[in-house]
PDB file of C-alpha atoms in Angstrom:
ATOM      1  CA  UNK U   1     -48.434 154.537 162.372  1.00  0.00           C
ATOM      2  CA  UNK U   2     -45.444 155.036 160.179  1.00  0.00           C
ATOM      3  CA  UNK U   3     -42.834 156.793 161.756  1.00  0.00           C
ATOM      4  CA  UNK U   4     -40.758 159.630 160.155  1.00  0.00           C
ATOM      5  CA  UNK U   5     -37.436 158.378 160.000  1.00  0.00           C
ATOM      6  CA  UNK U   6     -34.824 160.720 162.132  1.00  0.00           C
ATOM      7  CA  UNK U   7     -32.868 161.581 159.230  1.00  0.00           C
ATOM      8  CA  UNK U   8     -35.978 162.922 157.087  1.00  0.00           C
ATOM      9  CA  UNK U   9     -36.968 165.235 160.390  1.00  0.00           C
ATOM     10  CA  UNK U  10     -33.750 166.437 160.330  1.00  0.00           C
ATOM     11  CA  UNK U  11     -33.585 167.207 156.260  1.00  0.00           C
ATOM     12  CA  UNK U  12     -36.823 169.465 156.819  1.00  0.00           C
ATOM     13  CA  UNK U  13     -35.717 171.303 159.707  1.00  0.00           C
ATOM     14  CA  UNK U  14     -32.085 171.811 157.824  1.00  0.00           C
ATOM     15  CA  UNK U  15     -34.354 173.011 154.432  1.00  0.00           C
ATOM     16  CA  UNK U  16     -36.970 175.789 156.055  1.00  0.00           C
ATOM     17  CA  UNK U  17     -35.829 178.844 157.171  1.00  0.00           C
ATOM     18  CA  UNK U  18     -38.106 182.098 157.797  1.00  0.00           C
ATOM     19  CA  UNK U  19     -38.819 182.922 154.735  1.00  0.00           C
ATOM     20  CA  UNK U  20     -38.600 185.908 153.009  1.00  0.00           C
ATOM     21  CA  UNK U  21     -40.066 185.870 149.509  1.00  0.00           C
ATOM     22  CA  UNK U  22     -42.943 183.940 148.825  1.00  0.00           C
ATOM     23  CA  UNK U  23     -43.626 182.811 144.659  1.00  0.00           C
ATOM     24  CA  UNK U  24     -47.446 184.750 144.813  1.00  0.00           C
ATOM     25  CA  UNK U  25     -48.234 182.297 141.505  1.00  0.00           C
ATOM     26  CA  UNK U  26     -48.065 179.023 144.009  1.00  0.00           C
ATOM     27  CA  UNK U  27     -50.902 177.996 146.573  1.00  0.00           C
ATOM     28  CA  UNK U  28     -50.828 175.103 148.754  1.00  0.00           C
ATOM     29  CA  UNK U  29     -52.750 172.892 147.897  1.00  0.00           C
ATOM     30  CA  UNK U  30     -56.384 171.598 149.673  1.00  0.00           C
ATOM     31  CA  UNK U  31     -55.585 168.495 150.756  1.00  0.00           C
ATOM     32  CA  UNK U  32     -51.913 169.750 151.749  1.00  0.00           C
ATOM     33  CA  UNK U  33     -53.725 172.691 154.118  1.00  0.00           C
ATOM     34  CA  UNK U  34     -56.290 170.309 155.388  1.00  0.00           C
ATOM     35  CA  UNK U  35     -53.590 168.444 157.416  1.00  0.00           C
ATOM     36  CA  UNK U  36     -52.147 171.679 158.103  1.00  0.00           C
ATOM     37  CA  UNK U  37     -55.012 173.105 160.028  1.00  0.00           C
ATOM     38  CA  UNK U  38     -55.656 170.291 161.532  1.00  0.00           C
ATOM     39  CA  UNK U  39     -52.407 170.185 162.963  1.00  0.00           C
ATOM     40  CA  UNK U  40     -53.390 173.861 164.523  1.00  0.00           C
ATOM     41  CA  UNK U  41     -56.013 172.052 165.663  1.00  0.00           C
ATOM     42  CA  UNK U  42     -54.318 169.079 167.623  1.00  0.00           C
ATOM     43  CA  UNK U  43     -51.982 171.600 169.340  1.00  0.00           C
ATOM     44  CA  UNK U  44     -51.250 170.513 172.956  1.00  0.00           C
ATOM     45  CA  UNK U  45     -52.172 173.491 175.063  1.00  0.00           C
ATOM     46  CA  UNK U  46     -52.519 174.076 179.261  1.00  0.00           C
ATOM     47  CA  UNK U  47     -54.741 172.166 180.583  1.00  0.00           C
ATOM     48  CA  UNK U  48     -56.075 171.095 176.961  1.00  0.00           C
ATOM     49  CA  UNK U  49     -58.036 174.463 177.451  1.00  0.00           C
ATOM     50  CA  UNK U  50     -57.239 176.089 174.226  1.00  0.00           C
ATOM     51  CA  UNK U  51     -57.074 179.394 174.983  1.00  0.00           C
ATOM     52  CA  UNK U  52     -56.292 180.484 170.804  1.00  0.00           C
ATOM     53  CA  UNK U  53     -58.059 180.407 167.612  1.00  0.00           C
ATOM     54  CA  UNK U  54     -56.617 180.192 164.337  1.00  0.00           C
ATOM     55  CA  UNK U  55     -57.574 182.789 161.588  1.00  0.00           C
ATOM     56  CA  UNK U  56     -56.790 181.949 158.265  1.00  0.00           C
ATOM     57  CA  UNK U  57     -56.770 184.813 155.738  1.00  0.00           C
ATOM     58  CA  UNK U  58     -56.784 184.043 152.183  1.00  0.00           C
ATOM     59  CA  UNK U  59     -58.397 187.014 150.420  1.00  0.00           C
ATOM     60  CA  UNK U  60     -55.826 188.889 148.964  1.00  0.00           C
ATOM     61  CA  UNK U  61     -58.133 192.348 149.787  1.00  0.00           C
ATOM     62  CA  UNK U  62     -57.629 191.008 153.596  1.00  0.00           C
ATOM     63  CA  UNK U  63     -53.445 190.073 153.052  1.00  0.00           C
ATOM     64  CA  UNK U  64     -52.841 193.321 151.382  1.00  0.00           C
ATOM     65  CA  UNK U  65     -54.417 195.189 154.323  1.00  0.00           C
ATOM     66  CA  UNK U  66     -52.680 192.926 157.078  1.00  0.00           C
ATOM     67  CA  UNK U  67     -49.066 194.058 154.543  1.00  0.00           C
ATOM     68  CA  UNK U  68     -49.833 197.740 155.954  1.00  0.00           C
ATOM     69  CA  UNK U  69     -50.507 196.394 159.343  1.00  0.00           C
ATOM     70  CA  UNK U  70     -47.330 194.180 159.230  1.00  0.00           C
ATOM     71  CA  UNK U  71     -44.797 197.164 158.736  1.00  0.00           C
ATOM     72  CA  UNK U  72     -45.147 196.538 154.443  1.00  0.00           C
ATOM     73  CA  UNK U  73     -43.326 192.992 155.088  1.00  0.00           C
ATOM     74  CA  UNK U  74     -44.486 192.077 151.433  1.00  0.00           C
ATOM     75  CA  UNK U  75     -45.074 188.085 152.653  1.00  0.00           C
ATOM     76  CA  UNK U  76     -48.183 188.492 153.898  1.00  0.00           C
ATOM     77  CA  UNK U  77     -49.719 189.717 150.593  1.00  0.00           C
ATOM     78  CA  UNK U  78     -47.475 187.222 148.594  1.00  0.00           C
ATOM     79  CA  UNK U  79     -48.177 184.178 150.464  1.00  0.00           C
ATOM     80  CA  UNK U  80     -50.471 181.528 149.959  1.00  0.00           C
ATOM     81  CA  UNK U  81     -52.661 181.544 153.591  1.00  0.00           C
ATOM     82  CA  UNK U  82     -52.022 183.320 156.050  1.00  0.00           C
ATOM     83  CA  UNK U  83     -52.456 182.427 159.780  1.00  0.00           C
ATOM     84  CA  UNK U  84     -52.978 184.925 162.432  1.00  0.00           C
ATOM     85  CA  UNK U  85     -52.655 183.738 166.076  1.00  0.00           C
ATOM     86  CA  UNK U  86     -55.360 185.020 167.925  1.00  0.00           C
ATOM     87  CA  UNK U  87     -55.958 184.268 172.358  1.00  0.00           C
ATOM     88  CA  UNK U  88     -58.896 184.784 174.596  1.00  0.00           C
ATOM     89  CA  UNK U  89     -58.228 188.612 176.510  1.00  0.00           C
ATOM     90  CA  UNK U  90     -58.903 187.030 179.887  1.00  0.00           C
ATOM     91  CA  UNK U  91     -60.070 183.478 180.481  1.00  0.00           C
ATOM     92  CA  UNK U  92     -64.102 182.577 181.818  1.00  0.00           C
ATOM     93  CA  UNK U  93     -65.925 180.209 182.920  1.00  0.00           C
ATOM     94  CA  UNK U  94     -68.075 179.988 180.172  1.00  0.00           C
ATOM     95  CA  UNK U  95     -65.199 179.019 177.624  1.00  0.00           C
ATOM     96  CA  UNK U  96     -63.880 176.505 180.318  1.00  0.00           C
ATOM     97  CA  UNK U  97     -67.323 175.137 180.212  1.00  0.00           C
ATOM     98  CA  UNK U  98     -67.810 174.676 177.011  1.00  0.00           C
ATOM     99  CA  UNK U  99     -64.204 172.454 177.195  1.00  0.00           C
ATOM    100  CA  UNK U 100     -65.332 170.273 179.840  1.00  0.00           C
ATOM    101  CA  UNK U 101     -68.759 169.424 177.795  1.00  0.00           C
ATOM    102  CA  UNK U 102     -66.920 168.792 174.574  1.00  0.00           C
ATOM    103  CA  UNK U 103     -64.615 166.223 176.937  1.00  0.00           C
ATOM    104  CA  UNK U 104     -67.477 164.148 178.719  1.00  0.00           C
ATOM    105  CA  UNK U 105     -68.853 164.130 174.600  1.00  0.00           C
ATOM    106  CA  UNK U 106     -65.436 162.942 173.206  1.00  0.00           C
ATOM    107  CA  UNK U 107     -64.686 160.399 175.890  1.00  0.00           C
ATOM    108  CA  UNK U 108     -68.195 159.113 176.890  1.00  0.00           C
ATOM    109  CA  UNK U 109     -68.530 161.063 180.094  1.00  0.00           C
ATOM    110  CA  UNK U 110     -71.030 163.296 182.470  1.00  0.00           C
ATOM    111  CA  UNK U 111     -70.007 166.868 182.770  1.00  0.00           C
ATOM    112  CA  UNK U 112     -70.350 166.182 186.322  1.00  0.00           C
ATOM    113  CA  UNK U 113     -67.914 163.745 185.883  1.00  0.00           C
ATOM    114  CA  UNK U 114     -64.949 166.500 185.547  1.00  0.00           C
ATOM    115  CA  UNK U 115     -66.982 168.469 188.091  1.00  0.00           C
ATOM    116  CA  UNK U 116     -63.237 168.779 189.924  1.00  0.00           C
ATOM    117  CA  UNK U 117     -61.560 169.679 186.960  1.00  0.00           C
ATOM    118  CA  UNK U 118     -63.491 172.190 186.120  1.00  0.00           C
ATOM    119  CA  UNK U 119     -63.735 173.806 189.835  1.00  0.00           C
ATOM    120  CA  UNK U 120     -59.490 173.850 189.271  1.00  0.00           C
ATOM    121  CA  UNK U 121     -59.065 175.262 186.340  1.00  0.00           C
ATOM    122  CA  UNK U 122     -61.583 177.941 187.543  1.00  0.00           C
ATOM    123  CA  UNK U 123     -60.245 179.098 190.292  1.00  0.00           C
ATOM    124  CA  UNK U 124     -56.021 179.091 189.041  1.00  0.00           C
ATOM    125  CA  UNK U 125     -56.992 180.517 185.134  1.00  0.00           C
ATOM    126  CA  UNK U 126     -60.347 182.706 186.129  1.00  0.00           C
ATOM    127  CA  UNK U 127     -60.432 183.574 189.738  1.00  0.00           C
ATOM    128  CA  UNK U 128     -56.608 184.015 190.848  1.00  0.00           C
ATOM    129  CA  UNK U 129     -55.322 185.014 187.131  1.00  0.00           C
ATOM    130  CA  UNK U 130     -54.900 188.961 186.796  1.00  0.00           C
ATOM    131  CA  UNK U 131     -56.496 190.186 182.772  1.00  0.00           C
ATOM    132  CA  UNK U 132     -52.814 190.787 181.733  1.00  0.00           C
ATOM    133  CA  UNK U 133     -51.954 187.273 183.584  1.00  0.00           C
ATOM    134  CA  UNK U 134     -54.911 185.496 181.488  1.00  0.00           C
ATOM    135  CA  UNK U 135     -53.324 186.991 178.061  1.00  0.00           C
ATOM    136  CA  UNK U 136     -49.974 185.871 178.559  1.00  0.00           C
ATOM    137  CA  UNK U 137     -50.983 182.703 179.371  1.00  0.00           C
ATOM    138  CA  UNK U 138     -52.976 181.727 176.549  1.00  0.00           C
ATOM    139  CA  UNK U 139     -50.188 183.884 174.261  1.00  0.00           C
ATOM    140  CA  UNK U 140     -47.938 181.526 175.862  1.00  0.00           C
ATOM    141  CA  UNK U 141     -50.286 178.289 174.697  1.00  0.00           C
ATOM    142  CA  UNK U 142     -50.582 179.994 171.485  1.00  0.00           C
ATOM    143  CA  UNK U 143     -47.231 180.580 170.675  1.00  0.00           C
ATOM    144  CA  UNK U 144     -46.856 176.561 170.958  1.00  0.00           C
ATOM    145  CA  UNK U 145     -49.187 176.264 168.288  1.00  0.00           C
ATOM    146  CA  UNK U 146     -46.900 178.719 165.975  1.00  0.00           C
ATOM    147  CA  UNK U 147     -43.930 176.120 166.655  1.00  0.00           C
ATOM    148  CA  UNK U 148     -46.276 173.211 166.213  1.00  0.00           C
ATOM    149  CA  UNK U 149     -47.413 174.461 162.990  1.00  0.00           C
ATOM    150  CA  UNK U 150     -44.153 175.752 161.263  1.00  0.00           C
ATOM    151  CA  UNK U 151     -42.337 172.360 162.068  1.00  0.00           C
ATOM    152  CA  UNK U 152     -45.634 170.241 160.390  1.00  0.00           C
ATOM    153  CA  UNK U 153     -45.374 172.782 157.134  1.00  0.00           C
ATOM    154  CA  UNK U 154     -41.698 172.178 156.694  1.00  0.00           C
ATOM    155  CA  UNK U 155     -42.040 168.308 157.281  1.00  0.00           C
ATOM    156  CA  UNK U 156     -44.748 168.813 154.405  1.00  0.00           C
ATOM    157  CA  UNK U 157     -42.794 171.040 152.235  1.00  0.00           C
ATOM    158  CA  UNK U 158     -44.332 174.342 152.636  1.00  0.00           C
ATOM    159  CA  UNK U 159     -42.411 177.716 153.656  1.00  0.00           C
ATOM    160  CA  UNK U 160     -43.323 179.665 156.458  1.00  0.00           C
ATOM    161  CA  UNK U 161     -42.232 182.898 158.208  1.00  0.00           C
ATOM    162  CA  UNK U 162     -43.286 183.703 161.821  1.00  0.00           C
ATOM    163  CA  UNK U 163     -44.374 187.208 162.195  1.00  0.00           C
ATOM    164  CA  UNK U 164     -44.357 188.964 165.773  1.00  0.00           C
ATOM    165  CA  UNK U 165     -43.438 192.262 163.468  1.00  0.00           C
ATOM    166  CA  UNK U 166     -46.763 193.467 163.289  1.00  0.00           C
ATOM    167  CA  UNK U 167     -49.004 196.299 165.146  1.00  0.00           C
ATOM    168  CA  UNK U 168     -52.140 193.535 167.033  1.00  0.00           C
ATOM    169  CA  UNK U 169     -54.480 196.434 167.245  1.00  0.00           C
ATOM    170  CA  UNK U 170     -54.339 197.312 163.641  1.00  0.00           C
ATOM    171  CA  UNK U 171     -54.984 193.564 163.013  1.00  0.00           C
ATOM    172  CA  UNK U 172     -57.857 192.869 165.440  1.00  0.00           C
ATOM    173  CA  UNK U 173     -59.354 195.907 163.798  1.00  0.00           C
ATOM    174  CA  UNK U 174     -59.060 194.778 160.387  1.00  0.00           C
ATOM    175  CA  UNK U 175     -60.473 191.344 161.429  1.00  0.00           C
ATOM    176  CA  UNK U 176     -63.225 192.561 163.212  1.00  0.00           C
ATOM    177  CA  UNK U 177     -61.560 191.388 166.666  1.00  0.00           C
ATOM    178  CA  UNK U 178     -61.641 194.296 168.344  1.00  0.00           C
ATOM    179  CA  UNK U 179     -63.775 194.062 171.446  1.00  0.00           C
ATOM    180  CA  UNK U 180     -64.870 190.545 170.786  1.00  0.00           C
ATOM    181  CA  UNK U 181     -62.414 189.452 173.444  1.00  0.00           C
ATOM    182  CA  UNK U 182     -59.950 187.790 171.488  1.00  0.00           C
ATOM    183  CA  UNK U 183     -56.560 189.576 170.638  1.00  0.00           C
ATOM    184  CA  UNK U 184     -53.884 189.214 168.268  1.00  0.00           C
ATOM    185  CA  UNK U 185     -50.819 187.272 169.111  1.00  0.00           C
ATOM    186  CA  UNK U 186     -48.638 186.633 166.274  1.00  0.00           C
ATOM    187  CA  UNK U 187     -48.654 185.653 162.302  1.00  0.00           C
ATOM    188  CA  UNK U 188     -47.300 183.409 159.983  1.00  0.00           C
ATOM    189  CA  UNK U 189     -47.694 183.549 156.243  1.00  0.00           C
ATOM    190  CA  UNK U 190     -47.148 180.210 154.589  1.00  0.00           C
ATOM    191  CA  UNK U 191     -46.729 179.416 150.908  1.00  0.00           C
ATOM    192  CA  UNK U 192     -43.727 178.477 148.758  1.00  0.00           C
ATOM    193  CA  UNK U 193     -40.651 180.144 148.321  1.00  0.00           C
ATOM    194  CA  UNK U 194     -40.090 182.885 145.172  1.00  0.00           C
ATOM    195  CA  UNK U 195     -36.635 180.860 143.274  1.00  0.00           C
ATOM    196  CA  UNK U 196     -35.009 184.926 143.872  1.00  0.00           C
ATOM    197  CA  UNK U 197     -35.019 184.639 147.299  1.00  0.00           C
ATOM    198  CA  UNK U 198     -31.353 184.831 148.740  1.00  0.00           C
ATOM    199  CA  UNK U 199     -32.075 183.624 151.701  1.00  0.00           C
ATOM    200  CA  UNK U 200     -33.404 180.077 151.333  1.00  0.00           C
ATOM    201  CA  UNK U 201     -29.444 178.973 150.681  1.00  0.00           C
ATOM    202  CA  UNK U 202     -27.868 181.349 153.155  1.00  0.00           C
ATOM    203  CA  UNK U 203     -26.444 178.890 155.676  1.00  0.00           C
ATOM    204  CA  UNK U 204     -27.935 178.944 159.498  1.00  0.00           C
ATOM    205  CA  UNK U 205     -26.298 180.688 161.950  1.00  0.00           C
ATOM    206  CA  UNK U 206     -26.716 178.668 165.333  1.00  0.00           C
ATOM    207  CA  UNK U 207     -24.621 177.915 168.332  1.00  0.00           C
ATOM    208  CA  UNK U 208     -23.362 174.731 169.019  1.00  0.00           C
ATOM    209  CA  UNK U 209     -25.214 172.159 170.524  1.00  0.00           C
ATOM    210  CA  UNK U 210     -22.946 172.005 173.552  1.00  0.00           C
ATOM    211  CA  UNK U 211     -24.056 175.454 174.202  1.00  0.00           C
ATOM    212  CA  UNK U 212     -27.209 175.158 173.998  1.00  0.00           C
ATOM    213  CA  UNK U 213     -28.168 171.731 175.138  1.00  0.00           C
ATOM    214  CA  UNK U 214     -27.075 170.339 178.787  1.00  0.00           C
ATOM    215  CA  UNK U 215     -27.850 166.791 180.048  1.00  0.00           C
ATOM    216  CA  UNK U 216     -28.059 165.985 184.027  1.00  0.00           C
TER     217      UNK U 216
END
């Protein structure tokens, strides 16, 4: 594998910023969203459980509808796809089962195998997890996937703005989630940046790293 030198991680995490005009001409391109998704996909999550699903809007009917449902914030109709951060309402056994059988297939294994496994992650995400303790966890897992995801589109050169500015019941009911068991978490339109937009060259405001980062 070639490795990304320091330097060039550090030019695209100086160069995005949450962007706040997208150029509605320019669409990323297929082969430039195929490694995007599947870097949704190869998100690191609890337990490898996967608690999230990825919903990627592209119909501009759909966008325009999630602008009303995201306060007017005119990105989500101007952007180029996009992503709405959806996790499971409360965790079962049934998803967890379907996990476990898509392991032993990957890696060559019995379910019964990962009969253990599965009997933990049963009892501390199912059986001792409260509904509202279930959906913060896997809001939690999907949340990593948002950070996972904006730091792969600005190593690839695409903007992106992370949206928890929305109302989630307005979205679930545009997207047909509602009572399906899955709820809105967050958004984040992606796209390219409009040349008008003041604040791609505004300069970051963060603390210093000596107040933010300790060593032991």
């Amino acid at each position: 594998m070639q490795r990304l030198k320091a330097s060039q991680l550090l030019e695209a995490m100086e160069w995005r910023y949450a962007t706040k005009k997208f150029d509605n001409t320019k669409k990323i391109d297929e082969e430039t969203w195929a490694a995007l998704e599947k870097t949704l996909v190869l998100t690191p999550s609890s337990y490898g459980a996967m608690p999230y699903k990825f919903i990627v809007v592209k119909s501009q009917d759909i966008k325009d509808q999630l602008t009303a449902a995201s306060y007017g914030q005119q990105q989500v109709s101007d952007c180029s796809h996009h992503v709405v951060f959806v996790a499971k309402e409360k965790m079962d056994a049934d998803h967890l089962r379907k996990y476990i059988e898509q392991t032993a297939n990957v890696r060559g294994m019995k379910p019964s195998d990962l009969e253990g496994f599965e009997k933990m992650m049963v009892t501390n995400l199912v059986e001792r997890m409260t509904p509202e303790q279930s959906f913060k966890w896997a809001s939690n897992q999907a949340y990593i996937a948002l950070g996972n995801f904006m730091t792969a589109a600005a190593v690839l050169g695409v903007d992106a703005c992370p949206f928890e500015g929305i109302n989630p019941a307005k979205y679930d009911e545009i997207l047909g989630l509602t009572g399906s068991g899955w709820k809105t978490v967050c958004a984040c339109p992606t796209g390219y940046r409009a040349n008008d937009d003041k604040y791609a060259t505004a300069k970051k405001v963060r603390f210093d790293t000596k107040d933010l980062v300790s060593y032991k």
